[in-house]
Coordinates of C-alpha atoms in Angstrom, one line a residue:
Chain A
M1 CA -20.7 114.5 115.4
A2 CA -24.3 114.9 114.6
A3 CA -27.0 113.9 117.1
A4 CA -27.6 110.6 115.3
D5 CA -23.9 109.7 115.9
V6 CA -24.1 110.4 119.6
I7 CA -27.3 108.4 119.9
F8 CA -25.8 105.5 117.9
L9 CA -22.6 105.5 120.1
V10 CA -24.6 105.5 123.3
I11 CA -27.0 102.7 122.3
S12 CA -24.2 100.7 120.8
I13 CA -22.4 100.7 124.1
I14 CA -25.7 99.7 125.8
A15 CA -26.2 96.9 123.3
V16 CA -22.7 95.5 123.6
G17 CA -22.7 95.8 127.4
A18 CA -26.0 94.1 127.8
A19 CA -25.0 91.3 125.4
A20 CA -21.8 90.7 127.3
L21 CA -23.7 90.6 130.6
A22 CA -26.3 88.2 129.0
V23 CA -23.7 85.6 128.0
T24 CA -21.8 85.7 131.3
R25 CA -24.6 85.6 133.9
K26 CA -25.0 82.3 135.7
N27 CA -28.7 82.5 136.2
P28 CA -30.5 82.2 132.9
I29 CA -33.3 84.6 133.9
Y30 CA -30.8 87.4 134.2
S31 CA -29.4 86.4 130.8
A32 CA -32.9 86.6 129.3
L33 CA -33.5 90.1 130.8
F34 CA -30.2 91.5 129.5
M35 CA -30.9 89.8 126.2
M36 CA -34.2 91.7 126.0
V37 CA -32.3 95.0 126.5
T38 CA -30.0 94.1 123.6
L39 CA -32.9 93.2 121.4
L40 CA -34.8 96.4 122.2
V41 CA -31.6 98.4 121.4
V42 CA -31.2 96.6 118.1
A43 CA -34.9 97.6 117.4
A44 CA -33.9 101.2 118.1
V45 CA -31.0 100.9 115.6
F46 CA -33.5 99.5 113.0
Q47 CA -35.6 102.6 113.6
M48 CA -32.6 104.8 113.0
L49 CA -31.8 102.9 109.8
S50 CA -35.3 104.0 108.6
S51 CA -36.9 100.6 108.8
P52 CA -39.8 101.3 111.2
F53 CA -41.7 98.1 110.3
L54 CA -38.7 95.9 111.1
A55 CA -38.2 97.8 114.4
V56 CA -41.8 97.0 115.3
M57 CA -41.3 93.4 114.3
Q58 CA -38.1 93.2 116.3
V59 CA -40.0 94.4 119.4
L60 CA -43.0 92.1 118.8
L61 CA -41.2 89.0 117.6
Y62 CA -37.9 89.0 119.3
A63 CA -38.3 91.0 122.5
G64 CA -41.9 89.9 122.7
A65 CA -42.5 86.4 121.5
I66 CA -39.1 84.8 121.5
M67 CA -37.8 86.1 124.8
V68 CA -41.1 85.5 126.5
L69 CA -40.8 81.9 125.2
F70 CA -37.3 81.7 126.7
T71 CA -38.5 83.1 130.0
F72 CA -41.4 80.7 130.0
V73 CA -39.1 77.7 129.5
I74 CA -36.8 79.0 132.2
M75 CA -39.7 79.3 134.6
L76 CA -41.1 75.9 133.5
L77 CA -37.9 74.1 134.1
S78 CA -37.3 76.1 137.3
L79 CA -33.7 75.0 137.6
R80 CA -32.1 74.5 140.9
P81 CA -28.6 76.0 141.1
E82 CA -26.9 72.6 140.8
E83 CA -28.9 71.9 137.6
M84 CA -27.8 75.1 135.8
G85 CA -24.6 73.6 134.6
E86 CA -21.3 74.3 136.3
T87 CA -19.1 77.1 135.1
A88 CA -17.0 76.1 132.1
P89 CA -13.3 75.6 133.0
L90 CA -11.0 78.5 132.5
P91 CA -9.1 77.1 129.5
Q92 CA -12.4 76.6 127.7
R93 CA -13.4 80.2 128.4
I94 CA -10.1 81.6 127.3
F95 CA -10.3 79.6 124.1
A96 CA -13.9 80.9 123.5
A97 CA -12.7 84.5 124.1
V98 CA -9.8 84.1 121.7
V99 CA -12.1 82.6 119.0
A100 CA -14.7 85.4 119.6
L101 CA -12.0 88.1 119.3
G102 CA -10.7 86.4 116.1
V103 CA -14.2 86.4 114.6
F104 CA -14.7 90.0 115.6
A105 CA -11.4 91.0 113.9
L106 CA -12.3 89.0 110.8
L107 CA -15.6 90.7 110.5
A108 CA -14.7 94.2 111.6
F109 CA -11.4 94.9 109.9
P110 CA -12.8 94.5 106.3
A111 CA -15.7 96.7 107.4
I112 CA -13.4 99.6 108.5
E113 CA -11.1 99.2 105.5
P114 CA -10.5 102.6 103.9
G115 CA -11.1 103.0 100.2
V116 CA -14.8 102.6 100.1
P117 CA -15.9 106.2 100.7
A118 CA -19.6 105.5 100.4
A119 CA -19.3 103.1 103.4
A120 CA -18.2 106.1 105.6
A121 CA -21.2 108.2 104.6
S122 CA -23.7 108.9 107.3
L123 CA -26.8 106.8 107.3
A124 CA -28.9 109.3 109.2
P125 CA -31.9 110.0 107.0
P126 CA -31.4 113.1 104.9
A127 CA -34.5 114.9 103.6
A128 CA -33.9 114.5 99.9
E129 CA -33.9 110.8 99.7
A130 CA -37.6 110.0 99.1
V131 CA -37.5 109.9 95.3
R132 CA -35.3 106.9 94.9
F133 CA -38.0 104.4 94.5
P134 CA -39.9 103.3 91.4
P135 CA -43.6 103.4 91.7
A136 CA -44.9 100.4 93.6
A137 CA -47.3 98.2 91.6
G138 CA -50.8 99.4 92.2
T139 CA -50.0 102.9 93.3
G140 CA -50.7 104.1 89.8
D141 CA -49.1 107.4 89.1
G142 CA -45.8 106.6 90.7
A143 CA -46.2 108.2 94.1
T144 CA -42.8 108.5 95.7
V145 CA -42.4 106.5 98.8
E146 CA -39.6 106.8 101.3
F147 CA -37.1 104.1 102.0
G148 CA -38.5 101.6 104.5
A149 CA -42.1 102.8 104.1
T150 CA -44.4 100.0 105.3
A151 CA -46.7 100.4 102.2
Y152 CA -43.8 99.7 99.9
F153 CA -42.6 96.9 102.1
G154 CA -46.0 95.3 101.8
H155 CA -46.0 95.6 98.1
T156 CA -42.6 94.0 97.8
I157 CA -43.4 91.1 100.1
F158 CA -46.7 90.3 98.6
G159 CA -45.6 90.9 95.1
R160 CA -42.2 89.9 94.2
F161 CA -41.5 87.8 97.3
V162 CA -44.9 86.1 97.7
L163 CA -43.6 82.6 97.1
P164 CA -40.8 82.8 99.7
F165 CA -43.3 84.3 102.1
E166 CA -45.7 81.3 101.7
L167 CA -42.7 78.9 102.0
V168 CA -41.9 80.6 105.3
S169 CA -45.4 80.1 106.5
I170 CA -45.2 76.4 105.6
L171 CA -41.9 76.2 107.6
V172 CA -43.6 77.8 110.6
L173 CA -46.4 75.3 110.3
A174 CA -43.9 72.5 110.3
A175 CA -42.2 74.0 113.3
V176 CA -45.6 74.1 115.2
V177 CA -46.2 70.4 114.4
A178 CA -42.7 69.5 115.5
V179 CA -43.0 71.3 118.8
M180 CA -46.3 69.6 119.5
V181 CA -44.7 66.2 118.9
L182 CA -41.5 67.0 120.8
A183 CA -43.2 68.4 123.8
K184 CA -45.8 65.7 124.1
R185 CA -45.7 63.9 127.4
D186 CA -46.6 60.4 126.3
L187 CA -43.5 60.1 124.1
S188 CA -41.2 60.6 127.1
K189 CA -43.2 58.2 129.2
R190 CA -42.9 55.4 126.6
D191 CA -39.1 55.9 126.3
V192 CA -38.7 55.8 130.1
A193 CA -40.7 52.6 130.2
D194 CA -38.4 51.1 127.6
D195 CA -35.5 52.1 129.6
G196 CA -36.8 50.2 132.6
S197 CA -35.9 52.9 135.1
D198 CA -38.2 55.3 136.7
R199 CA -36.4 58.4 135.9
D200 CA -39.4 60.5 135.1
P201 CA -40.5 62.3 138.3
P202 CA -42.9 65.0 137.2
P203 CA -40.7 68.1 137.3
L204 CA -43.1 70.0 135.0
S205 CA -46.3 69.3 136.9
V206 CA -47.5 71.2 139.9
S207 CA -46.4 69.4 143.0
A208 CA -48.9 68.5 145.7
A209 CA -47.9 71.2 148.1
H210 CA -48.2 73.8 145.4
A211 CA -51.6 72.5 144.3
G212 CA -52.8 72.7 147.9
S213 CA -51.6 76.3 148.2
I214 CA -53.2 77.3 144.9
A215 CA -56.5 75.7 145.9
S216 CA -56.5 77.5 149.2
L217 CA -55.6 80.7 147.4
A218 CA -58.5 80.2 145.0
T219 CA -61.0 79.5 147.8
S220 CA -59.8 82.5 149.8
T221 CA -60.1 84.9 146.8
Q222 CA -63.5 83.6 145.8
P223 CA -65.6 85.5 148.2
T224 CA -63.9 88.8 147.4
S225 CA -64.3 88.3 143.7
H226 CA -68.0 87.6 144.2
G227 CA -68.4 90.5 146.6
P228 CA -69.0 93.5 144.4
G229 CA -71.4 91.6 142.2
A230 CA -73.7 90.4 145.0
Chain B
M1 CA -13.8 109.2 111.2
D2 CA -16.1 111.9 112.4
A3 CA -19.4 110.3 111.6
L4 CA -20.2 107.2 113.6
F5 CA -23.7 106.3 112.3
T6 CA -22.4 104.9 109.0
L7 CA -22.4 101.5 107.3
Q8 CA -19.0 100.9 109.0
G9 CA -20.4 101.7 112.4
C10 CA -23.4 99.4 112.0
L11 CA -21.2 96.6 110.7
I12 CA -18.8 96.9 113.7
L13 CA -21.8 96.8 116.1
S14 CA -23.1 93.8 114.2
A15 CA -19.7 92.1 114.4
A16 CA -19.5 92.8 118.1
L17 CA -22.9 91.2 118.7
F18 CA -22.0 88.2 116.6
S19 CA -18.7 87.6 118.3
I20 CA -20.3 87.9 121.8
G21 CA -22.7 85.3 120.6
V22 CA -19.8 83.1 119.5
Y23 CA -18.3 83.5 122.9
G24 CA -21.6 82.5 124.6
V25 CA -21.9 79.4 122.4
L26 CA -18.4 78.2 123.0
A27 CA -18.0 79.2 126.7
R28 CA -21.3 78.3 128.3
R29 CA -22.6 74.9 129.2
N30 CA -26.1 75.9 130.1
L31 CA -28.1 75.0 126.9
I32 CA -30.7 77.8 127.5
I33 CA -27.9 80.4 127.4
V34 CA -26.3 78.7 124.4
L35 CA -29.6 79.0 122.5
M36 CA -29.8 82.7 123.6
S37 CA -26.3 83.2 122.2
V38 CA -27.4 81.8 118.9
E39 CA -30.2 84.3 118.9
L40 CA -27.7 87.1 119.6
M41 CA -25.6 85.9 116.5
L42 CA -28.8 86.0 114.4
N43 CA -29.5 89.5 115.6
G44 CA -26.1 90.7 114.6
V45 CA -26.6 89.3 111.1
N46 CA -30.0 90.9 110.8
L47 CA -28.5 94.2 111.8
A48 CA -25.9 93.9 109.1
L49 CA -28.6 93.1 106.6
V50 CA -30.7 96.1 107.5
A51 CA -27.6 98.3 107.4
F52 CA -26.6 97.1 103.9
A53 CA -30.2 97.6 102.7
R54 CA -30.2 101.1 104.0
H55 CA -26.8 101.7 102.5
A56 CA -27.9 100.5 99.1
A57 CA -30.6 103.1 99.2
T58 CA -28.1 105.9 99.4
L59 CA -26.1 104.8 96.4
P60 CA -26.7 106.4 93.0
A61 CA -29.5 104.7 91.1
D62 CA -27.3 103.4 88.3
T63 CA -24.9 101.4 90.5
P64 CA -25.4 97.6 90.4
A65 CA -25.9 97.4 94.1
A66 CA -28.9 99.7 93.9
A67 CA -30.7 97.7 91.3
G68 CA -33.5 95.4 92.1
A69 CA -36.3 95.9 94.6
P70 CA -35.2 98.4 97.2
A71 CA -36.9 96.6 100.1
S72 CA -35.4 93.2 99.3
G73 CA -33.0 93.4 102.2
Q74 CA -35.8 94.2 104.7
V75 CA -37.9 91.4 103.4
L76 CA -35.0 89.1 103.9
V77 CA -34.7 90.3 107.5
L78 CA -38.4 89.6 108.1
M79 CA -38.0 86.1 106.7
S80 CA -35.0 85.4 108.9
M81 CA -36.9 86.6 111.9
A82 CA -39.7 84.1 111.1
V83 CA -37.1 81.3 110.7
A84 CA -35.5 82.3 114.0
A85 CA -38.8 82.1 115.7
A86 CA -39.4 78.6 114.4
E87 CA -35.8 77.6 115.3
V88 CA -36.3 78.9 118.9
A89 CA -39.6 77.0 119.3
V90 CA -38.1 73.7 118.1
G91 CA -34.9 74.2 120.1
L92 CA -36.7 75.0 123.3
S93 CA -39.1 72.0 122.9
L94 CA -36.0 69.8 122.4
L95 CA -34.6 71.3 125.5
I96 CA -37.7 70.5 127.5
A97 CA -37.8 66.9 126.2
L98 CA -34.1 66.6 127.1
F99 CA -34.7 67.9 130.6
R100 CA -37.5 65.4 131.1
H101 CA -35.1 62.5 130.3
R102 CA -31.9 63.7 131.9
Q103 CA -32.9 66.3 134.5
T104 CA -30.1 68.6 133.3
V105 CA -29.4 71.4 130.8
D106 CA -25.7 71.0 131.1
S107 CA -24.3 70.4 127.6
T108 CA -21.3 68.3 128.8
S109 CA -23.5 65.8 130.7
I110 CA -25.3 64.9 127.5
S111 CA -22.9 62.4 126.0
L112 CA -25.2 59.6 124.9
L113 CA -23.3 59.1 121.7
E114 CA -19.9 59.1 123.3
G115 CA -20.1 55.4 124.1

């Protein structure tokens, strides 16, 4: 086994272990942290698959933006233990495990089927692979770029795939508008008023006790923050 | 099977991540963790896409799988990451709106359509 195989084996075990811990923890904040481990390990696999740009995007977008969003929502809801949802009954968990194993078998057995010799070739980057690419548009004399080079990636996304790229940006814009509408407070208040019941205690606002402690914290730190300047 | 870091190895890792995500979606009742499991499944699929894109680059140039833009698979992964980010944002804001109304994130207690 080459060095890449050993590294891949180790980080695969880390990824699967962290993923299994992430879906079995009761407290969602532990789930989010184990999930972050899995995403960072997948970023390492992207790097090993000679896709450095995607590895960076995985760290920035998934382990950065998306998981921070998850952590933010977990903190915002600040669930009490009785609000976290009770553990699923054992039959449901057994059923889920059986279905998951079935899905794994369905996906993995075709992958390890012998008879496709190219699929068993190592993907560790050999040295003599750089000349596979046609010259990117605009680079003139056909400079060879390696697989996964960010320059070639940029040429592809802004050349051949510029229309899907713009469509994705429109989708993200629509998502931003949808989030603004969904998370607006007035909407929920109106619905509660229609319901007639007062089921809308402000769980997301700072309670009076917290506000008092924050205010006292602010006043106590104010002199020290002005100290060096005076 | 002496080499592990192959297309097969990457596909097995991706299948493992995907099926762990399936387990999380089916077995958990906390909607935050269900959303996280969906993210895990998406990540497994992304890993398979990158592995196939890398694998296509090792094929001889005249095979059909190697035709087309060599970075297509990676561009597709980038798009799927952007779509996943949008999905998470909408899903989490739905979750916040739901929590405001029902004071719970338990998926079994949300049965408004059950009658």
